[in-house]
PDB file of C-alpha atoms in Angstrom:
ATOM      1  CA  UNK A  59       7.911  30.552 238.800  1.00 33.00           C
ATOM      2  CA  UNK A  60       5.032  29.120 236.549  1.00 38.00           C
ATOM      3  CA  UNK A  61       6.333  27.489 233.358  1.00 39.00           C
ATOM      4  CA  UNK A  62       4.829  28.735 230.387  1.00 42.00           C
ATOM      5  CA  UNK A  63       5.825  25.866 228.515  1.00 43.00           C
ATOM      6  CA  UNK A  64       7.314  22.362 229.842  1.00 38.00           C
ATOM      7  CA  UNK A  65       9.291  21.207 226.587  1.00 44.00           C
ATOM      8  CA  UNK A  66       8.090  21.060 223.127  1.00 46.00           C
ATOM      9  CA  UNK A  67       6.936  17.470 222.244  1.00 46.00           C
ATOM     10  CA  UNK A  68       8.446  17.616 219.007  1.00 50.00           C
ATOM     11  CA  UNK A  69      11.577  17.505 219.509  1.00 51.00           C
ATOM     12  CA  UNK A  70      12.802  14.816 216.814  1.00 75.00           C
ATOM     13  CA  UNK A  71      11.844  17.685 213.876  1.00 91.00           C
ATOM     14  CA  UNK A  72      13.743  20.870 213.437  1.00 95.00           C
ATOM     15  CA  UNK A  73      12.455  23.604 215.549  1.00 96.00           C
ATOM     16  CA  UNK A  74      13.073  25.863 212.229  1.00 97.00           C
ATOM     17  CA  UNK A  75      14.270  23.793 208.588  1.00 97.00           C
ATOM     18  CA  UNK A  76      14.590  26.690 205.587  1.00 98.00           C
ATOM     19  CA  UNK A  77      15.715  25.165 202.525  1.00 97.00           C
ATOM     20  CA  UNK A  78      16.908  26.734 199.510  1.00 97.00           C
ATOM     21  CA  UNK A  79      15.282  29.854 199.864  1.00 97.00           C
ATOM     22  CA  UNK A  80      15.411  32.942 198.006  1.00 97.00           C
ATOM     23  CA  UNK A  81      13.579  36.272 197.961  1.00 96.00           C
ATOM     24  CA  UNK A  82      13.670  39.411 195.289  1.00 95.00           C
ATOM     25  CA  UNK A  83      12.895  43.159 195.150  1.00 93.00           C
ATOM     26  CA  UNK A  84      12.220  43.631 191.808  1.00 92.00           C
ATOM     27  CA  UNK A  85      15.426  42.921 190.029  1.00 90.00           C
ATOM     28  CA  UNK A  86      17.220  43.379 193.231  1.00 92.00           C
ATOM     29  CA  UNK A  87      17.722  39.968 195.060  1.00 93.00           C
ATOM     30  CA  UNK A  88      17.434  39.797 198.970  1.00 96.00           C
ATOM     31  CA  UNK A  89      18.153  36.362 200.086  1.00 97.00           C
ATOM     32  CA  UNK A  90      19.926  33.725 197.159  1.00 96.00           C
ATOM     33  CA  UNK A  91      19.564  29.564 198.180  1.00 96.00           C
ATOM     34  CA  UNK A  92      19.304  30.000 201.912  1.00 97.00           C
ATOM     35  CA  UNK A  93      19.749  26.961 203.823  1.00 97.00           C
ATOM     36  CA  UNK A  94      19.536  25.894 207.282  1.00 97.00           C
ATOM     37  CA  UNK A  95      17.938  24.400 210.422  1.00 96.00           C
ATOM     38  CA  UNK A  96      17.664  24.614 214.136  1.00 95.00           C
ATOM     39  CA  UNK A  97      17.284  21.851 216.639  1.00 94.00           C
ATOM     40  CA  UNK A  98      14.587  22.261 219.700  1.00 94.00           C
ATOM     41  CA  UNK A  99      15.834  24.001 222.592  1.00 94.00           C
ATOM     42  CA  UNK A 100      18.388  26.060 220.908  1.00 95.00           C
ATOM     43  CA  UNK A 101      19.209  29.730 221.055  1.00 96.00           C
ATOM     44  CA  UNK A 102      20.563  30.826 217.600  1.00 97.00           C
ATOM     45  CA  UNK A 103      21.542  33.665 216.187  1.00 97.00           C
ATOM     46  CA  UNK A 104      21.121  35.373 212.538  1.00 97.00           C
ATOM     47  CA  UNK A 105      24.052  37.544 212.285  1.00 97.00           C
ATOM     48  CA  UNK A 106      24.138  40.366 209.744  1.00 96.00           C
ATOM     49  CA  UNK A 107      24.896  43.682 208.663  1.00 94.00           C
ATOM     50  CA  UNK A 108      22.117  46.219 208.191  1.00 91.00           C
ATOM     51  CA  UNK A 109      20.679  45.529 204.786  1.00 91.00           C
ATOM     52  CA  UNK A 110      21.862  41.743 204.654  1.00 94.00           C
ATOM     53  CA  UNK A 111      18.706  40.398 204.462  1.00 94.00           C
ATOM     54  CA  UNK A 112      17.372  39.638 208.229  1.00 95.00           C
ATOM     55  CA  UNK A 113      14.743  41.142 207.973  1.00 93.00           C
ATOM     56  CA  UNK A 114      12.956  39.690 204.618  1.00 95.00           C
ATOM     57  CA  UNK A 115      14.004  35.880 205.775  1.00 96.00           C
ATOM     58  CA  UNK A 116      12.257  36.875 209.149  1.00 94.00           C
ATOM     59  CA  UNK A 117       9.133  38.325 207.164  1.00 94.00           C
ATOM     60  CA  UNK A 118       8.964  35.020 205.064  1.00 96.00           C
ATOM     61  CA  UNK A 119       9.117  32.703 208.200  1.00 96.00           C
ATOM     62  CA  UNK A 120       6.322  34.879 209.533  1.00 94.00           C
ATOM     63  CA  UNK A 121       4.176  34.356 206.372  1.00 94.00           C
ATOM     64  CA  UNK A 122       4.131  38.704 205.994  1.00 91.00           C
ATOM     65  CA  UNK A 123       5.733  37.429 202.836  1.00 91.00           C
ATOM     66  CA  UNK A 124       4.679  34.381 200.735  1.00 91.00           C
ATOM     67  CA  UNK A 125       7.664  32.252 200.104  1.00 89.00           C
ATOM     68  CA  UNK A 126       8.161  31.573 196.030  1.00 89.00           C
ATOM     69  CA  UNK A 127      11.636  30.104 195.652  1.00 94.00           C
ATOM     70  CA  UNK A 128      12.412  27.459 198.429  1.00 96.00           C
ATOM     71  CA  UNK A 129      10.648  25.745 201.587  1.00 97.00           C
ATOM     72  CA  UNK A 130      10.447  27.050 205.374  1.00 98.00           C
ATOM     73  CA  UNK A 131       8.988  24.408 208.077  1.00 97.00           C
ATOM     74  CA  UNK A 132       8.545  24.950 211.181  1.00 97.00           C
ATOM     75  CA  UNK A 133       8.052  21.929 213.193  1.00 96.00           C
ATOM     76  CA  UNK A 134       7.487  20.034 210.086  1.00 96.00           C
ATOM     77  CA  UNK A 135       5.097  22.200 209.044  1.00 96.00           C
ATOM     78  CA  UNK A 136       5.646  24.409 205.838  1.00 96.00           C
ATOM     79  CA  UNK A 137       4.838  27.642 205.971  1.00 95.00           C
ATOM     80  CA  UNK A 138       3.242  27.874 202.521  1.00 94.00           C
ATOM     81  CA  UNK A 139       1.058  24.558 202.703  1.00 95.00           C
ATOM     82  CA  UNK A 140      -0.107  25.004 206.485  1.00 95.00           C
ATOM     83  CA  UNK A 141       0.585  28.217 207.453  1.00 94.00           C
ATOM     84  CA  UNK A 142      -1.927  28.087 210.380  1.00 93.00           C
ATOM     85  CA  UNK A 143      -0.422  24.785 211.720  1.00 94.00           C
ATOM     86  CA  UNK A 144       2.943  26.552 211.425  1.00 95.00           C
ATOM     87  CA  UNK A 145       2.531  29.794 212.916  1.00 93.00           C
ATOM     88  CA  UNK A 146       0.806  28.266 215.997  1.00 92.00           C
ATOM     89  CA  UNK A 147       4.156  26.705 216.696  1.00 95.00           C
ATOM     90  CA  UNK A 148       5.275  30.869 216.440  1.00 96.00           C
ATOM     91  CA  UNK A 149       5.931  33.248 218.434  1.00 95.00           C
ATOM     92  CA  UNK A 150       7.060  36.753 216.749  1.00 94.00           C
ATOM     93  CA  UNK A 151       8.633  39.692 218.451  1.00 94.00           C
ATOM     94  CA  UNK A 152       9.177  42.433 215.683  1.00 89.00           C
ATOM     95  CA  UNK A 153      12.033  45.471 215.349  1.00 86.00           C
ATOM     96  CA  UNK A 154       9.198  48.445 215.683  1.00 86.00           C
ATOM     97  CA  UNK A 155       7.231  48.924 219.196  1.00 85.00           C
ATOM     98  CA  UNK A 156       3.742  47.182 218.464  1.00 88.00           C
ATOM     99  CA  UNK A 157       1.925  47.881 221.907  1.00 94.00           C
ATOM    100  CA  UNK A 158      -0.913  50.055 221.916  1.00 95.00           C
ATOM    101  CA  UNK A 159       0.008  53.003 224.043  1.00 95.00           C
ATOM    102  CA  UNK A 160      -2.900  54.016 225.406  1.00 95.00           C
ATOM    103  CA  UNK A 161      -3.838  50.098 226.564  1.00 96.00           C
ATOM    104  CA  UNK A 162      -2.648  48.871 230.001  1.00 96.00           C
ATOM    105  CA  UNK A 163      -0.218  45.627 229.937  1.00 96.00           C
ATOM    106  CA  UNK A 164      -3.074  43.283 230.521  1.00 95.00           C
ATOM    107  CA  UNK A 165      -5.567  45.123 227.994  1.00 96.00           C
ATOM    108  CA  UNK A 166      -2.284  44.472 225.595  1.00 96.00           C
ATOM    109  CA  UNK A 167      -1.976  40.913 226.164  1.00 96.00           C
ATOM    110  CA  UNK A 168      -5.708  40.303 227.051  1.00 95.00           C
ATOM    111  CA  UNK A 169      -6.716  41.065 223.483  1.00 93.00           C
ATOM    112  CA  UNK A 170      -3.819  38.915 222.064  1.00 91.00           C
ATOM    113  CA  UNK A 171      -4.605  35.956 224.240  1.00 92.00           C
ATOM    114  CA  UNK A 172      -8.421  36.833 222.669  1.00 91.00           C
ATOM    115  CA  UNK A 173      -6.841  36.140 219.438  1.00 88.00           C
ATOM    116  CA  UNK A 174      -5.732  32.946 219.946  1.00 87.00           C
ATOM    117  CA  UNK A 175      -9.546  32.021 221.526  1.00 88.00           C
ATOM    118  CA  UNK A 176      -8.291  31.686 224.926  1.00 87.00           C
ATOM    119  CA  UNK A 177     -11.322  32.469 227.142  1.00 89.00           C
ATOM    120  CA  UNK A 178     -11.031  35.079 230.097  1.00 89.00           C
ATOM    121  CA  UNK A 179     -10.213  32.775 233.112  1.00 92.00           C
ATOM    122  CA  UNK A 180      -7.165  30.996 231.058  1.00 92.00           C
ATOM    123  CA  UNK A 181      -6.411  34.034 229.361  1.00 92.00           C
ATOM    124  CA  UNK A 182      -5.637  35.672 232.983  1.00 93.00           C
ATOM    125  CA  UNK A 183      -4.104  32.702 233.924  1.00 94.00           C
ATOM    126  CA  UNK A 184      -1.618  32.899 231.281  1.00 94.00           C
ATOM    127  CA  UNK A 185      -0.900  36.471 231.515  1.00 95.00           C
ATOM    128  CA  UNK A 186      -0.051  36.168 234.865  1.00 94.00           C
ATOM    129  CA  UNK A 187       2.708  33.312 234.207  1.00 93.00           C
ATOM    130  CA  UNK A 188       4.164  35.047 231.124  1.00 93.00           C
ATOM    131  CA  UNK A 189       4.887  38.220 232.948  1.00 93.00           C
ATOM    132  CA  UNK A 190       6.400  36.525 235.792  1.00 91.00           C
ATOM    133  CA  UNK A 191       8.650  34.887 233.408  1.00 88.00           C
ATOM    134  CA  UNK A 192      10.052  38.505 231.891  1.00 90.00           C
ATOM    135  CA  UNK A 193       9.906  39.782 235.183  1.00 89.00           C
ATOM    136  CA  UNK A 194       6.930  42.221 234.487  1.00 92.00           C
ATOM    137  CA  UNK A 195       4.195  41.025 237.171  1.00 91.00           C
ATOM    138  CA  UNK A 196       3.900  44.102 239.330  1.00 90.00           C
ATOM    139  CA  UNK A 197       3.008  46.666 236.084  1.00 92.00           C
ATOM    140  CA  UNK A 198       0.182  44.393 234.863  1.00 93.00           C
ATOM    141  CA  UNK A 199      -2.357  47.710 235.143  1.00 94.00           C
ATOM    142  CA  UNK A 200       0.107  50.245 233.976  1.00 96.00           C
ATOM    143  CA  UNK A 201      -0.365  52.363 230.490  1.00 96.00           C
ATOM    144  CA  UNK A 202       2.153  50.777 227.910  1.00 96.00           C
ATOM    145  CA  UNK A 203       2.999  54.281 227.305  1.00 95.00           C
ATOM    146  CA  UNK A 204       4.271  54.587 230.966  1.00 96.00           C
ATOM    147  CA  UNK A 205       6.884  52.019 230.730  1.00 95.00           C
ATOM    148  CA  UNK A 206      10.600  51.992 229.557  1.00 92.00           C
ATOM    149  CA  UNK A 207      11.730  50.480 225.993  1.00 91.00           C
ATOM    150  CA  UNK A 208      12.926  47.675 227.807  1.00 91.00           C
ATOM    151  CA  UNK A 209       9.927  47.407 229.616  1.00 93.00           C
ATOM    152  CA  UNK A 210       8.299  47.381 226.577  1.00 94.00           C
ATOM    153  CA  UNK A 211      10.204  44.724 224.861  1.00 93.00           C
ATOM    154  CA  UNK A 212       9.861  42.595 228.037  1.00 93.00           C
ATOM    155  CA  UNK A 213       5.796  42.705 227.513  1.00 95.00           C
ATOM    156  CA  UNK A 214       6.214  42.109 223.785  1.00 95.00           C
ATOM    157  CA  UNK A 215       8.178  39.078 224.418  1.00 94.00           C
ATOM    158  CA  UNK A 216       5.501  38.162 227.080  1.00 94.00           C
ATOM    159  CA  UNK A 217       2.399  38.570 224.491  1.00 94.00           C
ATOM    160  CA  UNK A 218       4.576  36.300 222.133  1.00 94.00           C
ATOM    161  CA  UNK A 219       5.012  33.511 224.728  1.00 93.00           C
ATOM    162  CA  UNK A 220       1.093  33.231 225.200  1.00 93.00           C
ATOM    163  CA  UNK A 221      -0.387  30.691 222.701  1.00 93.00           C
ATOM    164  CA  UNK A 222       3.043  28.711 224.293  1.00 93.00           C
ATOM    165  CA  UNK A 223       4.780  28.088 221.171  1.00 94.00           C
ATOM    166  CA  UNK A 224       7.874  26.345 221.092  1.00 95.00           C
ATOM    167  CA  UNK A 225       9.885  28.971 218.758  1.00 97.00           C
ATOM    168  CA  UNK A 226       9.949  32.376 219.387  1.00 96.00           C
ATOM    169  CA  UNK A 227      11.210  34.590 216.440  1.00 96.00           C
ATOM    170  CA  UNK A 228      13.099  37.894 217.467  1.00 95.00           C
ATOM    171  CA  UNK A 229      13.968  40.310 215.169  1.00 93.00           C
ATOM    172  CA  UNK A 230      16.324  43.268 216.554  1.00 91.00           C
ATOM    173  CA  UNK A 231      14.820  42.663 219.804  1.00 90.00           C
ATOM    174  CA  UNK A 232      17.162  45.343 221.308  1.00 89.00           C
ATOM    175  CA  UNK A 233      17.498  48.015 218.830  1.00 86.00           C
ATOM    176  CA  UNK A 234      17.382  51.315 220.471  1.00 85.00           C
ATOM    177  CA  UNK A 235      18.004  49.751 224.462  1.00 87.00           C
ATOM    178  CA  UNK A 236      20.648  50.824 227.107  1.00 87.00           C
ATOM    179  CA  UNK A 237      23.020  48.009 227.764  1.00 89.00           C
ATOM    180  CA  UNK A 238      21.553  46.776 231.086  1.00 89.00           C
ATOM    181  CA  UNK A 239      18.576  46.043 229.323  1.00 88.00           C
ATOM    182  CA  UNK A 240      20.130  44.429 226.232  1.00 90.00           C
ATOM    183  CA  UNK A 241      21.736  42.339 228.438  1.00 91.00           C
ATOM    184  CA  UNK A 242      18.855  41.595 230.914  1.00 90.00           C
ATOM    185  CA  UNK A 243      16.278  40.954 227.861  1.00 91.00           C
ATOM    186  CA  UNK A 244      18.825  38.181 226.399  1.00 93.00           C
ATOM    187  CA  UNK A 245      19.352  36.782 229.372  1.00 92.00           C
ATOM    188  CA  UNK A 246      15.367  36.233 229.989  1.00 90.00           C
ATOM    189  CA  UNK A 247      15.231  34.397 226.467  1.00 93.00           C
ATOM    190  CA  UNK A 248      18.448  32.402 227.333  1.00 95.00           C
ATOM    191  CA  UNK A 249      16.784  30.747 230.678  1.00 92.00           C
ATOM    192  CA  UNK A 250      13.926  30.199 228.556  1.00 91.00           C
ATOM    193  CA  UNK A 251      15.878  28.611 226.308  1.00 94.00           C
ATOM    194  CA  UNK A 252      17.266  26.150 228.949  1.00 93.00           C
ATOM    195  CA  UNK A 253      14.230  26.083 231.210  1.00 91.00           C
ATOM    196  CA  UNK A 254      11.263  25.562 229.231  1.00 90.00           C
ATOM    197  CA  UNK A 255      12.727  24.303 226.500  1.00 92.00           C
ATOM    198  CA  UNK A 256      11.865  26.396 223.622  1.00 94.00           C
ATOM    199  CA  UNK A 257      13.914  27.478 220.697  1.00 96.00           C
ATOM    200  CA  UNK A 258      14.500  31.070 219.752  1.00 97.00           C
ATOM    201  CA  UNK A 259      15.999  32.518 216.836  1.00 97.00           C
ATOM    202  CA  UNK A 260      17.230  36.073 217.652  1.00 96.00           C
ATOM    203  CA  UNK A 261      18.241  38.410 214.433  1.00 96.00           C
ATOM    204  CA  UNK A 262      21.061  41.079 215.838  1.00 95.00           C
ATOM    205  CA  UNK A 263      24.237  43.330 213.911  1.00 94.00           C
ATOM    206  CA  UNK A 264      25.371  43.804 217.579  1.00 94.00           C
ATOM    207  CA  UNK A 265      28.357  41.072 217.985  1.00 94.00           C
ATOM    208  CA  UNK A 266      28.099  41.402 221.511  1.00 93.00           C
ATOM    209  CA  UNK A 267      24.825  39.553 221.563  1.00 95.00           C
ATOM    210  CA  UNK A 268      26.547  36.454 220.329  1.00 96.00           C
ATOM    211  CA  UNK A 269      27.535  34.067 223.173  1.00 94.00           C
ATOM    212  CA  UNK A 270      30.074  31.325 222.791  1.00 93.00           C
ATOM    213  CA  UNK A 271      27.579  28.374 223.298  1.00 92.00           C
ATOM    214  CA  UNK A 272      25.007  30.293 220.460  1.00 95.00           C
ATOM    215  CA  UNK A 273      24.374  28.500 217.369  1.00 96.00           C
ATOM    216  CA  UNK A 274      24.722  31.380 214.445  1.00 97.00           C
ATOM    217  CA  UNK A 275      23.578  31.973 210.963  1.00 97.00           C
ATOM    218  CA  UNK A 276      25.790  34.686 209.480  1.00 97.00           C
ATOM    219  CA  UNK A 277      24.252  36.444 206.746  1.00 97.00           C
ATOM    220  CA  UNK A 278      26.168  38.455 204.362  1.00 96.00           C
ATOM    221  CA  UNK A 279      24.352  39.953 201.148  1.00 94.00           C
ATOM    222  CA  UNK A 280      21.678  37.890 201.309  1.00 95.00           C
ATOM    223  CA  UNK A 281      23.984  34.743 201.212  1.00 96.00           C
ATOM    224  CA  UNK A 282      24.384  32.234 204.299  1.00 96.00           C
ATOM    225  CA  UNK A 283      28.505  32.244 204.782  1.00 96.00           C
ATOM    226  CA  UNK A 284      28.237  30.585 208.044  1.00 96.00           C
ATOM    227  CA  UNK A 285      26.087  28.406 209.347  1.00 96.00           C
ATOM    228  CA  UNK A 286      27.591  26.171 212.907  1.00 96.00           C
ATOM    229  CA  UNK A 287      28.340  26.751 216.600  1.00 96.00           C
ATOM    230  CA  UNK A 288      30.077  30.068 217.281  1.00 96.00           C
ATOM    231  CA  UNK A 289      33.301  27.498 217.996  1.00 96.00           C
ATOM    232  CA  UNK A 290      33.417  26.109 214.745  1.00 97.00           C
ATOM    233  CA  UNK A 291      32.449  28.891 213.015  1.00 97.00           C
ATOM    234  CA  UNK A 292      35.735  30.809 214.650  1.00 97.00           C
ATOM    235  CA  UNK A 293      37.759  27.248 213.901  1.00 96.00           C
ATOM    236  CA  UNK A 294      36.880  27.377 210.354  1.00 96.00           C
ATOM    237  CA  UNK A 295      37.777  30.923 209.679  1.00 96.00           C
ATOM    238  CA  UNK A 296      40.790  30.797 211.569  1.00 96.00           C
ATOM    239  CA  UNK A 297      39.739  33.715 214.141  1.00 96.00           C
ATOM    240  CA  UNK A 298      39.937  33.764 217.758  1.00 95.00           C
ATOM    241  CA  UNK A 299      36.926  35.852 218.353  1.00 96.00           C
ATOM    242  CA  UNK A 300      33.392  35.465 216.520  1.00 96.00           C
ATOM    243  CA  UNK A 301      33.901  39.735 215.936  1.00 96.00           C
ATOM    244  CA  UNK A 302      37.157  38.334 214.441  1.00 96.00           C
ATOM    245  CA  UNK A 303      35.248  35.788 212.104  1.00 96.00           C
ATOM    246  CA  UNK A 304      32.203  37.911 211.694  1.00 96.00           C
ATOM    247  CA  UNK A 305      34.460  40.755 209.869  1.00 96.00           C
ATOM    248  CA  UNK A 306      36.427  38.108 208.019  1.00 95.00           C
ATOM    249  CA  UNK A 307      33.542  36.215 206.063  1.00 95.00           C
ATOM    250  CA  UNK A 308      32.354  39.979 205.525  1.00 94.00           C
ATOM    251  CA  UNK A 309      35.531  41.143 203.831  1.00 90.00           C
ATOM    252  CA  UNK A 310      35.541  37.910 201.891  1.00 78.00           C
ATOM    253  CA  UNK A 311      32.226  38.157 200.768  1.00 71.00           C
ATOM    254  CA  UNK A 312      33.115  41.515 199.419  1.00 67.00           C
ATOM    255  CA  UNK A 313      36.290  40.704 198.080  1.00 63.00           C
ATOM    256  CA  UNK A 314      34.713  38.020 196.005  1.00 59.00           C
ATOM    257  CA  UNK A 315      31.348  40.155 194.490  1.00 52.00           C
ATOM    258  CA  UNK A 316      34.333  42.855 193.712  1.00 47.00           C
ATOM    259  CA  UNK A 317      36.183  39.701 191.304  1.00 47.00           C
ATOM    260  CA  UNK A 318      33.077  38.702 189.738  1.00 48.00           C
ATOM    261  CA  UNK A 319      32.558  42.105 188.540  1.00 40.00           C
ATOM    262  CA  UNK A 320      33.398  43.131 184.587  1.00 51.00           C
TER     263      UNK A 320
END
């Protein structure tokens, strides 16, 4: 297999550092002090709900949203002060299908890698290694409307992997797949994890994308109540299962807005 990326060079710097970070709709707030970081070559997870705010902290670390209250680096770099430096190091796979249908695989990727002012020959080059790596080689000429949703997902992830960044930002990556292919997609991004040594941060409400070795962020109302290994997270909630702790900081989170009410 052709490595798309050998390591990350930077590995004494946080892969991902958001500090104190905080995000409103109107009066209604989204996100309140989040803090946290990830180390290179890590697969973590940001666990939450529907609605607790996944999907505005991953629009702010993509820059779709300017940050106002708080600080997100990536690599070192902050997102508001360098954004271009910092979303080179990025790779973004969104919740909603982006592939133009009625392009083939490699007219997908070929005007990404275009993008990113990669020139034909290395452009090719590259598109041949990423699909290897998601197992997509043989349906480089094939309509994007002609493949599967996992299929689909497997190309996006393959588009996001070719400027070689060394995070890759997943958001939902699975909503709306079959099993097999929930499990085969996080699989792919786990031996990338270990092989290439990249980081990934993968949003999910499915607790059955959590592994025991994960790093996780939980996420309730906008509020970071965990923030470990999935180990400690189940040893400091008392829980035998990280379903078990997920439900607990949940109910405690509610328990606690439901006491601070008049």
């Amino acid at each position: 297999m052709q490595h798309v990326r050998n390591g990350n060079g930077e590995s004494g710097i946080p892969a991902l550092d958001v500090v104190g970070v905080s995000h409103s709709y109107g009066k209604k707030r989204a996100l309140n002090e989040v803090t946290f970081s990830i180390r290179p070559a890590t697969f973590a997870v940001l666990l939450g709900l529907n609605g607790a705010g996944k999907t505005t902290l991953f629009s702010l670390i993509s820059h779709l949203y300017d940050t106002r209250h708080g600080a997100i680096r990536i690599f070192g770099h902050e997102i508001s002060r360098t954004p271009g430096e910092a979303l080179r190091r990025l790779g973004i796979v969104f919740q909603a299908r982006t592939l133009d249908l009625d392009l083939s695989v490699y007219q997908n990727l070929s005007y990404h890698a275009s993008l990113h002012g990669l020139g034909s020959k290395e452009a090719r080059s590259r598109i041949d290694a990423v699909l290897e790596t998601v197992e997509m080689s043989g349906r480089l000429h094939d309509k994007a409307r002609s493949l599967s949703g996992g299929q689909m997902r497997r190309v996006e992830i393959a588009r996001a992997l070719l400027h070689r960044p060394p995070l890759l930002l997943l958001d939902e990556a699975t909503v709306g797949l079959d099993v097999q292919s929930r499990a085969g997609i996080l699989a792919n991004i786990r031996g990338l994890v270990q092989k290439e040594g990249i980081s990934a941060f993968w949003a999910t409400h499915l607790i059955d994308e959590v592994d025991c070795d994960d790093h996780v962020v939980v996420l309730v109302e906008g509020n970071v109540a965990a923030n470990a290994g999935v180990k400690d997270v189940m040893r400091s909630t008392g829980t035998k299962s990280i379903a078990e702790a997920f439900s607990k900081l949940n109910q405690k989170a509610t328990a606690t807005a439901s006491e601070e009410l008049p």
